[in-house]
mmCIF file of C-alpha atoms in Angstrom:
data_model
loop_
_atom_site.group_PDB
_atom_site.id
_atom_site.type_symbol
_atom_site.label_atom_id
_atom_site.label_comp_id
_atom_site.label_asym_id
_atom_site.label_seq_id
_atom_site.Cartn_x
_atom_site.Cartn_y
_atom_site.Cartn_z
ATOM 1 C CA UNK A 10 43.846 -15.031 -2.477
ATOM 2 C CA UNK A 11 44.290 -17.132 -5.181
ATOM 3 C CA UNK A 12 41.710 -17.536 -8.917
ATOM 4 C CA UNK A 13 41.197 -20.346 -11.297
ATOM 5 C CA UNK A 14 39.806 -19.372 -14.450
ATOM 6 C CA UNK A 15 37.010 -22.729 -15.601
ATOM 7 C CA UNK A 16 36.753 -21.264 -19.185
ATOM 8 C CA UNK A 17 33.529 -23.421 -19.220
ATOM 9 C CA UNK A 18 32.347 -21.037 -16.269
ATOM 10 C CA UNK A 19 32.272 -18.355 -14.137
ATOM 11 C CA UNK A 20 35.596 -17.046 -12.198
ATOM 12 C CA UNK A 21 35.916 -19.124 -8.879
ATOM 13 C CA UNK A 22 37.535 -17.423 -6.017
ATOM 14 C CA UNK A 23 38.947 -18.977 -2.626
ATOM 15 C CA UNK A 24 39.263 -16.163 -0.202
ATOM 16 C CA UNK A 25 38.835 -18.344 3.454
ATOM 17 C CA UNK A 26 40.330 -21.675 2.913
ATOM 18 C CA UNK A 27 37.177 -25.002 2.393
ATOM 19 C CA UNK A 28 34.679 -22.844 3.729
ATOM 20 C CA UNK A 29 34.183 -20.058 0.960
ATOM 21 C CA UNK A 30 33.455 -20.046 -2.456
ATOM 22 C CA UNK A 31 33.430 -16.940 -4.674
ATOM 23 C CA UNK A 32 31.669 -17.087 -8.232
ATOM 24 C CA UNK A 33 32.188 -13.776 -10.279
ATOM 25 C CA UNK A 34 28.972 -14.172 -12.892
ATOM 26 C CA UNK A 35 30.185 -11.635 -15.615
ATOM 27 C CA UNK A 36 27.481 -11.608 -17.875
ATOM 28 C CA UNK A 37 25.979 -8.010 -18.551
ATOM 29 C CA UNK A 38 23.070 -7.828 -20.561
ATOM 30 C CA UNK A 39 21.211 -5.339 -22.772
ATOM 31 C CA UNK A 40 18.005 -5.030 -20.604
ATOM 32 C CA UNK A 41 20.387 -5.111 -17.422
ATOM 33 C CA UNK A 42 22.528 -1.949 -18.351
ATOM 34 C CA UNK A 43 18.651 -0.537 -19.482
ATOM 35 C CA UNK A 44 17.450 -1.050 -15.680
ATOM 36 C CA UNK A 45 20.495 0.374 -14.049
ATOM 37 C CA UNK A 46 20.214 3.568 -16.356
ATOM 38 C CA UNK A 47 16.385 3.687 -15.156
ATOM 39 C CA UNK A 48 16.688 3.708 -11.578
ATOM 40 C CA UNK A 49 19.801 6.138 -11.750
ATOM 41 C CA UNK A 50 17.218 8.875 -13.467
ATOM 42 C CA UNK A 51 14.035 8.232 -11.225
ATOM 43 C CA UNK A 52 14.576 6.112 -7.783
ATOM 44 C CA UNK A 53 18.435 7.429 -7.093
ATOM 45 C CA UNK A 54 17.518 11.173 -7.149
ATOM 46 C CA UNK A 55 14.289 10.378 -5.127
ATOM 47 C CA UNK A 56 15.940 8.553 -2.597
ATOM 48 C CA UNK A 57 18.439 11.305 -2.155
ATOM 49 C CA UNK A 58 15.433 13.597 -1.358
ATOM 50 C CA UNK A 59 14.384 11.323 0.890
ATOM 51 C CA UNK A 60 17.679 11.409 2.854
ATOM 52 C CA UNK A 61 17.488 14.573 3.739
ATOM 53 C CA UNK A 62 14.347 13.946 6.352
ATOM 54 C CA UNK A 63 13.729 10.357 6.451
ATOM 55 C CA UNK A 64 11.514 10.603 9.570
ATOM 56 C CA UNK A 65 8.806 12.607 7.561
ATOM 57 C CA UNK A 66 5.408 11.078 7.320
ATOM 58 C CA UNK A 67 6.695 10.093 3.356
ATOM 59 C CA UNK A 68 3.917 7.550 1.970
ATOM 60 C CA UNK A 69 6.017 4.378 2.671
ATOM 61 C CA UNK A 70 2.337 2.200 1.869
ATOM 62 C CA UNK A 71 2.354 3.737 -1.586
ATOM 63 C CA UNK A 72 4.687 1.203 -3.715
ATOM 64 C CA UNK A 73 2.541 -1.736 -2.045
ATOM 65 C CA UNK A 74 -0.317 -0.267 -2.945
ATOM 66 C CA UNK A 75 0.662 0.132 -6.197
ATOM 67 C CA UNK A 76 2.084 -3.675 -6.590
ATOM 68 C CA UNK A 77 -1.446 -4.156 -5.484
ATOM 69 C CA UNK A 78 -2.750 -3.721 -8.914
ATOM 70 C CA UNK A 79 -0.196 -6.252 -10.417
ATOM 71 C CA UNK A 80 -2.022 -9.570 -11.762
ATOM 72 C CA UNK A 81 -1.374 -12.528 -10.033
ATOM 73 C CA UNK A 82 1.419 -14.319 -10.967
ATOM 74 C CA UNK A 83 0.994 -17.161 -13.861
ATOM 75 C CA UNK A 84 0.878 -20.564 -13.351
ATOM 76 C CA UNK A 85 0.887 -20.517 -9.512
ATOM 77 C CA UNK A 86 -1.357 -20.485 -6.489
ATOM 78 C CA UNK A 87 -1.742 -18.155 -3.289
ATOM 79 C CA UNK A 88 -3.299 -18.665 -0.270
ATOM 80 C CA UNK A 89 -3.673 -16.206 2.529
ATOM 81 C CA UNK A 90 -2.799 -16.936 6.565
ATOM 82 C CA UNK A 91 -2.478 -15.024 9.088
ATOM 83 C CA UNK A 92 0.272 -15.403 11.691
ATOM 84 C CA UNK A 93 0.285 -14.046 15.091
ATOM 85 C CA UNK A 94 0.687 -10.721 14.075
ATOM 86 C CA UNK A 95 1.325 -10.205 10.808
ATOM 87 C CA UNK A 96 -0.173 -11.543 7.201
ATOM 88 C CA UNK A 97 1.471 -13.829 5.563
ATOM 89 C CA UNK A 98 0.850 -15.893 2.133
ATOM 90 C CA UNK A 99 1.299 -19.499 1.216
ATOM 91 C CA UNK A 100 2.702 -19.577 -2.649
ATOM 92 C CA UNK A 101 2.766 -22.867 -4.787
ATOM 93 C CA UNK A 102 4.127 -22.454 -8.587
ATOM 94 C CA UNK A 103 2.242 -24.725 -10.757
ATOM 95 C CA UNK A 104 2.138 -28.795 -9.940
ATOM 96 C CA UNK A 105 5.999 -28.458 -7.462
ATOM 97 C CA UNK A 106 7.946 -31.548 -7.109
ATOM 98 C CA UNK A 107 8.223 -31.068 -3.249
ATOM 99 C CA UNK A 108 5.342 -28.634 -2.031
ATOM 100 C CA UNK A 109 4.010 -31.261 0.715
ATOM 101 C CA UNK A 110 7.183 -31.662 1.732
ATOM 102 C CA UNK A 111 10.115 -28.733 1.406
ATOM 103 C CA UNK A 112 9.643 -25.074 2.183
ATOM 104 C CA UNK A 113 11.255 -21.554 1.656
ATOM 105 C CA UNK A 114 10.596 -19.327 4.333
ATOM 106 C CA UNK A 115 10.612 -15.782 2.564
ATOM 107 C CA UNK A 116 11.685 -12.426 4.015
ATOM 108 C CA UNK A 117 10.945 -9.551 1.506
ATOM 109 C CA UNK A 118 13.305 -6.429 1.271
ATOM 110 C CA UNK A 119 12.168 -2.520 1.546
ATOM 111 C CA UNK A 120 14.568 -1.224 4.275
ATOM 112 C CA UNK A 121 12.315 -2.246 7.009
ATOM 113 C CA UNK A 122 10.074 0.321 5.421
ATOM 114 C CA UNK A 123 8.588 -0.055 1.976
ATOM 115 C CA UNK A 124 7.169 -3.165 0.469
ATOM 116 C CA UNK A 125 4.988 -6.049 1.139
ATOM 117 C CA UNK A 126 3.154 -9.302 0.122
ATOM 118 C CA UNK A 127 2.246 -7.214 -3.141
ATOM 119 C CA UNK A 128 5.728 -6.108 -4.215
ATOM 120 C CA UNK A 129 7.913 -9.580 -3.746
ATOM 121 C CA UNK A 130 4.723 -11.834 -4.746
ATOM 122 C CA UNK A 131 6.128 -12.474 -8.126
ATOM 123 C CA UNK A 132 9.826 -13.164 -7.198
ATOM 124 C CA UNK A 133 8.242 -15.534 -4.181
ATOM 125 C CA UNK A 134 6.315 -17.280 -7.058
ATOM 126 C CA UNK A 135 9.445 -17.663 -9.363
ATOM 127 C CA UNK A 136 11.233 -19.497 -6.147
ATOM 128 C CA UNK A 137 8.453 -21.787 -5.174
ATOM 129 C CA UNK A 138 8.900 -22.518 -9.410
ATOM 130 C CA UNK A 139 13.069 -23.126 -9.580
ATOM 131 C CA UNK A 140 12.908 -24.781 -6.021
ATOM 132 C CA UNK A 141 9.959 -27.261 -6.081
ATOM 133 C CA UNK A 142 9.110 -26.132 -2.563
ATOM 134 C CA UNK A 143 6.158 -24.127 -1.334
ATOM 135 C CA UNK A 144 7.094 -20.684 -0.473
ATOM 136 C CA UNK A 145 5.832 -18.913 2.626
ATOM 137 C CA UNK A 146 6.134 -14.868 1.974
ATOM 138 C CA UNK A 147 5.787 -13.137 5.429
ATOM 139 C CA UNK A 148 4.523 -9.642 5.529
ATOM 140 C CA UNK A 149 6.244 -8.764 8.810
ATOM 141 C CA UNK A 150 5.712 -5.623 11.104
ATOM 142 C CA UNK A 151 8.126 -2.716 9.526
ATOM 143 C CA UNK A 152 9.221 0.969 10.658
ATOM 144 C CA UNK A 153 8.195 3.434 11.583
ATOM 145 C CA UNK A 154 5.190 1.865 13.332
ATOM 146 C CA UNK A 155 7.465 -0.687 14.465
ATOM 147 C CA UNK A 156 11.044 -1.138 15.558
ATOM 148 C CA UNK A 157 13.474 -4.329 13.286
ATOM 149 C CA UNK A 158 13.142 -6.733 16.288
ATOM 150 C CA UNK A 159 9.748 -6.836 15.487
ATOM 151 C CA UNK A 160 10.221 -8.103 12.037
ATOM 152 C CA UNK A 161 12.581 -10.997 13.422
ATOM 153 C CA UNK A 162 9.874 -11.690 15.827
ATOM 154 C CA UNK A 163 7.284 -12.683 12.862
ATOM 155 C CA UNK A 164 9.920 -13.750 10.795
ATOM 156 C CA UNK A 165 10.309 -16.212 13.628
ATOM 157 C CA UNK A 166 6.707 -17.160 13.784
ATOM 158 C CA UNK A 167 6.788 -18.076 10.157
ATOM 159 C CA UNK A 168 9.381 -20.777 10.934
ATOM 160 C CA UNK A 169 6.758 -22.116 13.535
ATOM 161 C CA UNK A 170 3.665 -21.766 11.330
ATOM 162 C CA UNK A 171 5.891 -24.305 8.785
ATOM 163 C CA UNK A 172 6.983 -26.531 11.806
ATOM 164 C CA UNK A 173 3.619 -26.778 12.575
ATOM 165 C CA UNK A 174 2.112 -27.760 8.928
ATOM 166 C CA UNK A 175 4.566 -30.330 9.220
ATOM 167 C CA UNK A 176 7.530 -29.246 7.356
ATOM 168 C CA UNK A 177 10.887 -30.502 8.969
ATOM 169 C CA UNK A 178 13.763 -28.442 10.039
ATOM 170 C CA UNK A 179 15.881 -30.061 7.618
ATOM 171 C CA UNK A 180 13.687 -29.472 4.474
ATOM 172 C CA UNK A 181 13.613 -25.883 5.308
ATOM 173 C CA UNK A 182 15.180 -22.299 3.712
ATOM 174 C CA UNK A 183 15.165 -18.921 4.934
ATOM 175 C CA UNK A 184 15.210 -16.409 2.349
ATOM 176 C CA UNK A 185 15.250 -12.755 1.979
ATOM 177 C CA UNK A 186 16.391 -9.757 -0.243
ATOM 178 C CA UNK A 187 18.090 -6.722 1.025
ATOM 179 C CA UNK A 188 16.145 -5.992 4.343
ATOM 180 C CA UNK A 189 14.574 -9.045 4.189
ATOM 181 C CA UNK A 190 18.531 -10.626 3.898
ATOM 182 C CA UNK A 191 19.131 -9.100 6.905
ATOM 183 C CA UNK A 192 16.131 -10.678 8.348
ATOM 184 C CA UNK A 193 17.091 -14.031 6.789
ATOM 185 C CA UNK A 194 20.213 -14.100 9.423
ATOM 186 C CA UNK A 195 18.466 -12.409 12.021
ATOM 187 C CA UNK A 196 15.592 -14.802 11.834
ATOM 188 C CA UNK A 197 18.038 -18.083 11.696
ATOM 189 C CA UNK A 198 20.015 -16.707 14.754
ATOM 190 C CA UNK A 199 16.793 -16.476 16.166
ATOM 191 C CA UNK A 200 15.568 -19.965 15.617
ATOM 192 C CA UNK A 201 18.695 -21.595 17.254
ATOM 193 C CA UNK A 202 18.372 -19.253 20.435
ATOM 194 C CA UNK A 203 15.243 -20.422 21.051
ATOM 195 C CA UNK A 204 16.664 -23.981 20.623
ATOM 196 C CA UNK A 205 15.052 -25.375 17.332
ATOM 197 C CA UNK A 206 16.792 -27.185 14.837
ATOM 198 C CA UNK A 207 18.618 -24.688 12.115
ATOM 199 C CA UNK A 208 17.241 -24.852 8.816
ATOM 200 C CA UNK A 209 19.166 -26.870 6.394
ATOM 201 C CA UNK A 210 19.573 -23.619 4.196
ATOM 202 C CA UNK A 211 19.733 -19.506 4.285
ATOM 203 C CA UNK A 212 19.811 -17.679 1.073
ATOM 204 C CA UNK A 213 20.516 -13.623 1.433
ATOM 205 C CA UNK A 214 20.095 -11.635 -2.233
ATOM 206 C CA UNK A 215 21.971 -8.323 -2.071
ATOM 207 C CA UNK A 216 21.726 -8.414 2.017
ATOM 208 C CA UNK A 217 22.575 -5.584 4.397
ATOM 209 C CA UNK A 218 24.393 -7.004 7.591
ATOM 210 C CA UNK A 219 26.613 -4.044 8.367
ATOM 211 C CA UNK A 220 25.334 -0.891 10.140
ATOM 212 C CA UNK A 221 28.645 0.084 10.563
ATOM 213 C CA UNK A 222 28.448 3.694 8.190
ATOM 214 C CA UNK A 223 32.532 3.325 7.796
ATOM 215 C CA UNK A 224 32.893 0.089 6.840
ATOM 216 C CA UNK A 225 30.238 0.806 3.955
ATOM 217 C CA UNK A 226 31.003 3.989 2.764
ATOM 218 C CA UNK A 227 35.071 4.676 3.217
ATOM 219 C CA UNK A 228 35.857 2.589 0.228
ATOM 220 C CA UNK A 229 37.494 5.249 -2.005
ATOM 221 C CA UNK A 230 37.039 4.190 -5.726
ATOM 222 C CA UNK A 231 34.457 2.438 -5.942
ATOM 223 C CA UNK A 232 31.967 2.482 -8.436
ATOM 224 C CA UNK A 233 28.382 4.296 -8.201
ATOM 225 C CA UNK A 234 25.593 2.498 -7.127
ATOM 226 C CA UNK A 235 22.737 2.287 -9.294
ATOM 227 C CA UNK A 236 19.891 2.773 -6.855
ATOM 228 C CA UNK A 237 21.212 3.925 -3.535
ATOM 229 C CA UNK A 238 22.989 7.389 -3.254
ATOM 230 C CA UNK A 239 25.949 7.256 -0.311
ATOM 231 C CA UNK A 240 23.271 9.369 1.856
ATOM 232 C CA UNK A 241 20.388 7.368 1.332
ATOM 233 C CA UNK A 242 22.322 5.055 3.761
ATOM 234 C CA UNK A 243 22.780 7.837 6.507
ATOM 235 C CA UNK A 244 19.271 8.684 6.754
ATOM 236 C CA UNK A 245 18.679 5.388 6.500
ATOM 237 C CA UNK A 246 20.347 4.875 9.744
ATOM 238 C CA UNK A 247 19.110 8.222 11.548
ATOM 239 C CA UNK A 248 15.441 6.427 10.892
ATOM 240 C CA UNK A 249 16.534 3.553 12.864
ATOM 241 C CA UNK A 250 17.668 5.101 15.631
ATOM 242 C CA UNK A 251 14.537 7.485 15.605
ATOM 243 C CA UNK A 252 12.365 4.223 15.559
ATOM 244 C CA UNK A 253 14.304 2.253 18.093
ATOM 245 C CA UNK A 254 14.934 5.727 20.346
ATOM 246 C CA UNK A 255 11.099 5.753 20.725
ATOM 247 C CA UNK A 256 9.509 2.337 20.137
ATOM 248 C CA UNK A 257 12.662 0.070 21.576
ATOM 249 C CA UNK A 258 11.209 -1.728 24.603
ATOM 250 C CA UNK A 259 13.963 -3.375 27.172
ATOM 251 C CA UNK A 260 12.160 -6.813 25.981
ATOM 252 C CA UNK A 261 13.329 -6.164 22.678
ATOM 253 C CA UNK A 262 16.861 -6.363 20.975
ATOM 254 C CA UNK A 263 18.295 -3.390 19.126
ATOM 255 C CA UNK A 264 18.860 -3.349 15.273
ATOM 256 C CA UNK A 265 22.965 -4.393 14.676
ATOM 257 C CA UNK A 266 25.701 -5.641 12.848
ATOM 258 C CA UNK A 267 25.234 -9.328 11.746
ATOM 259 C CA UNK A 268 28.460 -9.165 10.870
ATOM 260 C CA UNK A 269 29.557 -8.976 14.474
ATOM 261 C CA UNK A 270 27.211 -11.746 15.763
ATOM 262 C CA UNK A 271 28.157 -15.038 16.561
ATOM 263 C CA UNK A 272 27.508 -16.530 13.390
ATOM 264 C CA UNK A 273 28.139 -20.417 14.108
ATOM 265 C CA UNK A 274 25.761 -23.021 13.807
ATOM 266 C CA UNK A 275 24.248 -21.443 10.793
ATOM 267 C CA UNK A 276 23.568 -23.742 7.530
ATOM 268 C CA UNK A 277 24.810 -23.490 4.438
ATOM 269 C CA UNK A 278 24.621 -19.777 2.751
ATOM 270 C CA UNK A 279 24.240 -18.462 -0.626
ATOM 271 C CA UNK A 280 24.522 -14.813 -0.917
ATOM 272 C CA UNK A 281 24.319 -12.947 -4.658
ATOM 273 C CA UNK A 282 25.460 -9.323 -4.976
ATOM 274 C CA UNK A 283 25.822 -6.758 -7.556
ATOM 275 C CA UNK A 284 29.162 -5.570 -8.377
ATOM 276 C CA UNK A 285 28.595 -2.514 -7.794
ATOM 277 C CA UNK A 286 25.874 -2.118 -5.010
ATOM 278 C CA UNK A 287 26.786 -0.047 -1.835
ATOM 279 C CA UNK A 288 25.776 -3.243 -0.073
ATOM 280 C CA UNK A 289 28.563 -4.943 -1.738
ATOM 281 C CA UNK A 290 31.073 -4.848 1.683
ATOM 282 C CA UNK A 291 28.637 -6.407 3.527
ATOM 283 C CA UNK A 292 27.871 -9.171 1.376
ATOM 284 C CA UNK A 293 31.676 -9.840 1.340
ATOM 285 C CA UNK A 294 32.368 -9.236 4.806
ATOM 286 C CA UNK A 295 29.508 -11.470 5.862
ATOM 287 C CA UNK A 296 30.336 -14.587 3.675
ATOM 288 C CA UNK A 297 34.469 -14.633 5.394
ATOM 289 C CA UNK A 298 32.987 -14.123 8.603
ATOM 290 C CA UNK A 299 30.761 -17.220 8.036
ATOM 291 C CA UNK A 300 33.411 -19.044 6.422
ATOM 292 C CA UNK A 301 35.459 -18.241 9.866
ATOM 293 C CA UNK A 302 32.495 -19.420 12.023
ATOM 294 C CA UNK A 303 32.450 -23.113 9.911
ATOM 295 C CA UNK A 304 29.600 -22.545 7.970
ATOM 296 C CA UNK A 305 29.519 -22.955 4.035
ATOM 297 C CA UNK A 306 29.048 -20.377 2.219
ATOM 298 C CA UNK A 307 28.686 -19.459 -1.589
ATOM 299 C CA UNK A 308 29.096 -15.830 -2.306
ATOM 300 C CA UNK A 309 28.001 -15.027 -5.976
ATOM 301 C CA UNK A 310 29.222 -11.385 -7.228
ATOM 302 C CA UNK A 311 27.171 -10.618 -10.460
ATOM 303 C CA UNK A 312 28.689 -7.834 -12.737
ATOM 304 C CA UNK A 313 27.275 -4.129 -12.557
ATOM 305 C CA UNK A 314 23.334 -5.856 -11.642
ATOM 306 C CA UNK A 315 21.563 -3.642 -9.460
ATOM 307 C CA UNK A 316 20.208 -3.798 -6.083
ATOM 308 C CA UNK A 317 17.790 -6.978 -5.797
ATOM 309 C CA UNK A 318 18.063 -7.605 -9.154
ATOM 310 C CA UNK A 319 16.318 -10.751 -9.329
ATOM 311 C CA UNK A 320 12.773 -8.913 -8.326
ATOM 312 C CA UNK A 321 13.481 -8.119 -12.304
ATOM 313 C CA UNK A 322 12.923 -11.824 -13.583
ATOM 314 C CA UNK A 323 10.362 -11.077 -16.200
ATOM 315 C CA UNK A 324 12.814 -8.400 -17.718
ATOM 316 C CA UNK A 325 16.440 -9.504 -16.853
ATOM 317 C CA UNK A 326 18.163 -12.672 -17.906
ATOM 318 C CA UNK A 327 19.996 -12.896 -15.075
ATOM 319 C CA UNK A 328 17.723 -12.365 -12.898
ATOM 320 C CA UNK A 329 16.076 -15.870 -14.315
ATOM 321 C CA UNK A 330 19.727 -16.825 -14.139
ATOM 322 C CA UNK A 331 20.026 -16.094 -10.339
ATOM 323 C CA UNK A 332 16.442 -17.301 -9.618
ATOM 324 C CA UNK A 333 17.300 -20.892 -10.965
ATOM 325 C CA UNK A 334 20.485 -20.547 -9.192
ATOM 326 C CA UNK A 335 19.042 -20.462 -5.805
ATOM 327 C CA UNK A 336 16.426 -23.041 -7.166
ATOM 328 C CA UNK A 337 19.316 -25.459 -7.116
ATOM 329 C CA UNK A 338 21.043 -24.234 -4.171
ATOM 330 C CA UNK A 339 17.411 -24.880 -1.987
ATOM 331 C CA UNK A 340 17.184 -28.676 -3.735
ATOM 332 C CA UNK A 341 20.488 -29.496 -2.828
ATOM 333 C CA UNK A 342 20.574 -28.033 0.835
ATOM 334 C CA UNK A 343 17.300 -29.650 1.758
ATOM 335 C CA UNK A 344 18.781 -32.897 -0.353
ATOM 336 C CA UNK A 345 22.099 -32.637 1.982
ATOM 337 C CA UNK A 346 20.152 -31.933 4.990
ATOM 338 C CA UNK A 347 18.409 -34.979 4.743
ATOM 339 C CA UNK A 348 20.757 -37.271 4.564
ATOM 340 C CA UNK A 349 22.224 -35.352 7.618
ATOM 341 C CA UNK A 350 19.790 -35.518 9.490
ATOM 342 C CA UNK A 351 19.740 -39.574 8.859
ATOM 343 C CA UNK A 352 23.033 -40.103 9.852
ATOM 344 C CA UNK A 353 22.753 -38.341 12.813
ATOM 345 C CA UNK A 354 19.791 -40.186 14.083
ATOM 346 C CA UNK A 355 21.372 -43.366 13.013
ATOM 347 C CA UNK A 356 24.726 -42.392 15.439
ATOM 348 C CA UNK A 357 22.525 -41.935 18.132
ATOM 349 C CA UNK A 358 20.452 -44.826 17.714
ATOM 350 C CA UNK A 359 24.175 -46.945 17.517
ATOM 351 C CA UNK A 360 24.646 -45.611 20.968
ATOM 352 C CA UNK A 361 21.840 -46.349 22.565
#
């Protein structure tokens, strides 16, 4: 592994040869530090509770409820769809460059399990802002009512529903945060089995791809992370296998590693990560086992943020920071995969 320090940026990192590209972003602000001391007081020693008896009727509608109340977000529109079976919203920050046009298909996080429309409204409105796109913010089916494949099932609509408004492949981005990271790559594996064009873009914010419990977990020395205790992720996983043990159907496709999937023929990536998040392995292991399977990918490590920090953009700088980051990465991928997509018709059109 070998570092170059840019003392006009960020730490750069090549890990797998052309393909990779690590960028350490050490800034740690004030109101950063203030968030991670706040969730290790209240939502930490919660979610340990939780862990004991995850399958428990707990109120998982209660957080959305209570985003519910939030105002709408400033300067920017929303308009409600439905898609097959699911609700879904249209988002448009004020007057985009490319709303007609470009598109981010977004995948909200929650563990399958908590969250909405209501709760990732705000960071949706933020990326339609940065990106100049329209952002489509899909409230798929989640557990325990349902099993993960049928999240990647609506996730999957979605990607028609902006096919169908007229939105090309190649001015396209699947998003998603945590769970909703997860679904990002599930959703994008998705779309080229059923044979339509890839996206020209997938961004994953502090995404889980790794149900492997060892590969997470027997990391001696690392540090504490801010929101998740280490058991948190074992009940996590006994949930899934109580939901998929009862709901699975043989039509459907059980809940596993990304990490292990055949990962070519995936666009460009950009995955951010805290420093310190338990998710942290599989944001790493993911982006070299992209980088294997000849996809780009930009892996951005951000020092000692917590979990989906960017939901935090009115609060944390760099979680405005991260936002416009991902701004730029969705203009140049849909930029790139235009000109792509030109060349390649114009290759076929010299053979004909």
């Amino acid at each position: 592994m070998s570092r170059t320090m840019d003392p006009r940026g960020p730490e750069v990192v090549s890990l797998a040869g052309d393909n990779l590209r690590v960028v350490d972003k050490p800034r740690h602000s004030k109101r950063a530090a203030l968030l991670s001391t706040a969730l290790r007081v209240t939502v930490k020693p919660a979610l340990s509770v939780w862990s004991y008896a995850p399958g428990a009727p707990w109120p998982t509608g209660l957080l959305e409820s209570v985003a519910g109340l939030l105002p709408a977000p400033r300067n920017a529109t929303v308009e409600d769809i439905r898609l097959p079976q699911c609700d879904a919203e249209v988002i448009r920050a004020a007057s985009p460059e490319h709303a007609d046009t470009h598109a981010v298909l977004y995948l909200h996080g929650g563990a399958f399990l908590v969250g909405g429309l209501n709760t990732h409204r705000g960071l949706a409105a933020r990326l339609s802002a940065t990106s100049g796109c329209t952002v489509l913010n899909v409230g798929y089916r989640m557990m325990p009512k349902h099993p993960v494949s049928r999240a990647v099932e609506d996730g999957l609509s979605g990607y028609r529903w902006l096919l169908d408004q007229g939105y090309p492949p190649e001015h396209i981005v699947v998003a998603g945060d945590s769970a909703g990271g997860y679904l990002a790559f599930a959703v994008t594996l998705a779309i080229l089995d059923a044979d339509l064009e890839a996206p020209a873009g997938l961004v994953a914010m502090s995404p889980l791809t790794d149900f492997d419990p060892d590969r997470k977990l027997d990391q001696p020395g690392r540090p504490s992370c801010a929101l998740f205790p280490r058991s948190a992720w074992r009940g996590f996983l006994r949930l899934v296998d109580l939901v998929e043990n009862e709901l699975l159907s043989d039509l459907l496709q059980p809940a596993s590693s990304l990490v292990d999937a055949d990962l070519h023929g995936l666009p460009p990536t950009l995955i951010q990560v805290g420093s310190d998040e338990l998710v942290l392995p599989d944001a790493e292991l993911m982006a070299i086992r992209l980088a294997r399977s000849d996809v780009e990918v930009e892996l951005q490590i951000w020092e000692k943020q917590v979990h989906v920090f960017q939901v935090a953009v009115d609060l944390v700088p760099e979680a405005r920071e991260a936002t416009r980051e991902v701004g730029r990465f969705v203009r140049r991928t849909t930029s790139d995969g235009r000109r792509r997509v030109a060349r390649r018709r114009r290759a076929v059109g010299s053979v004909r």
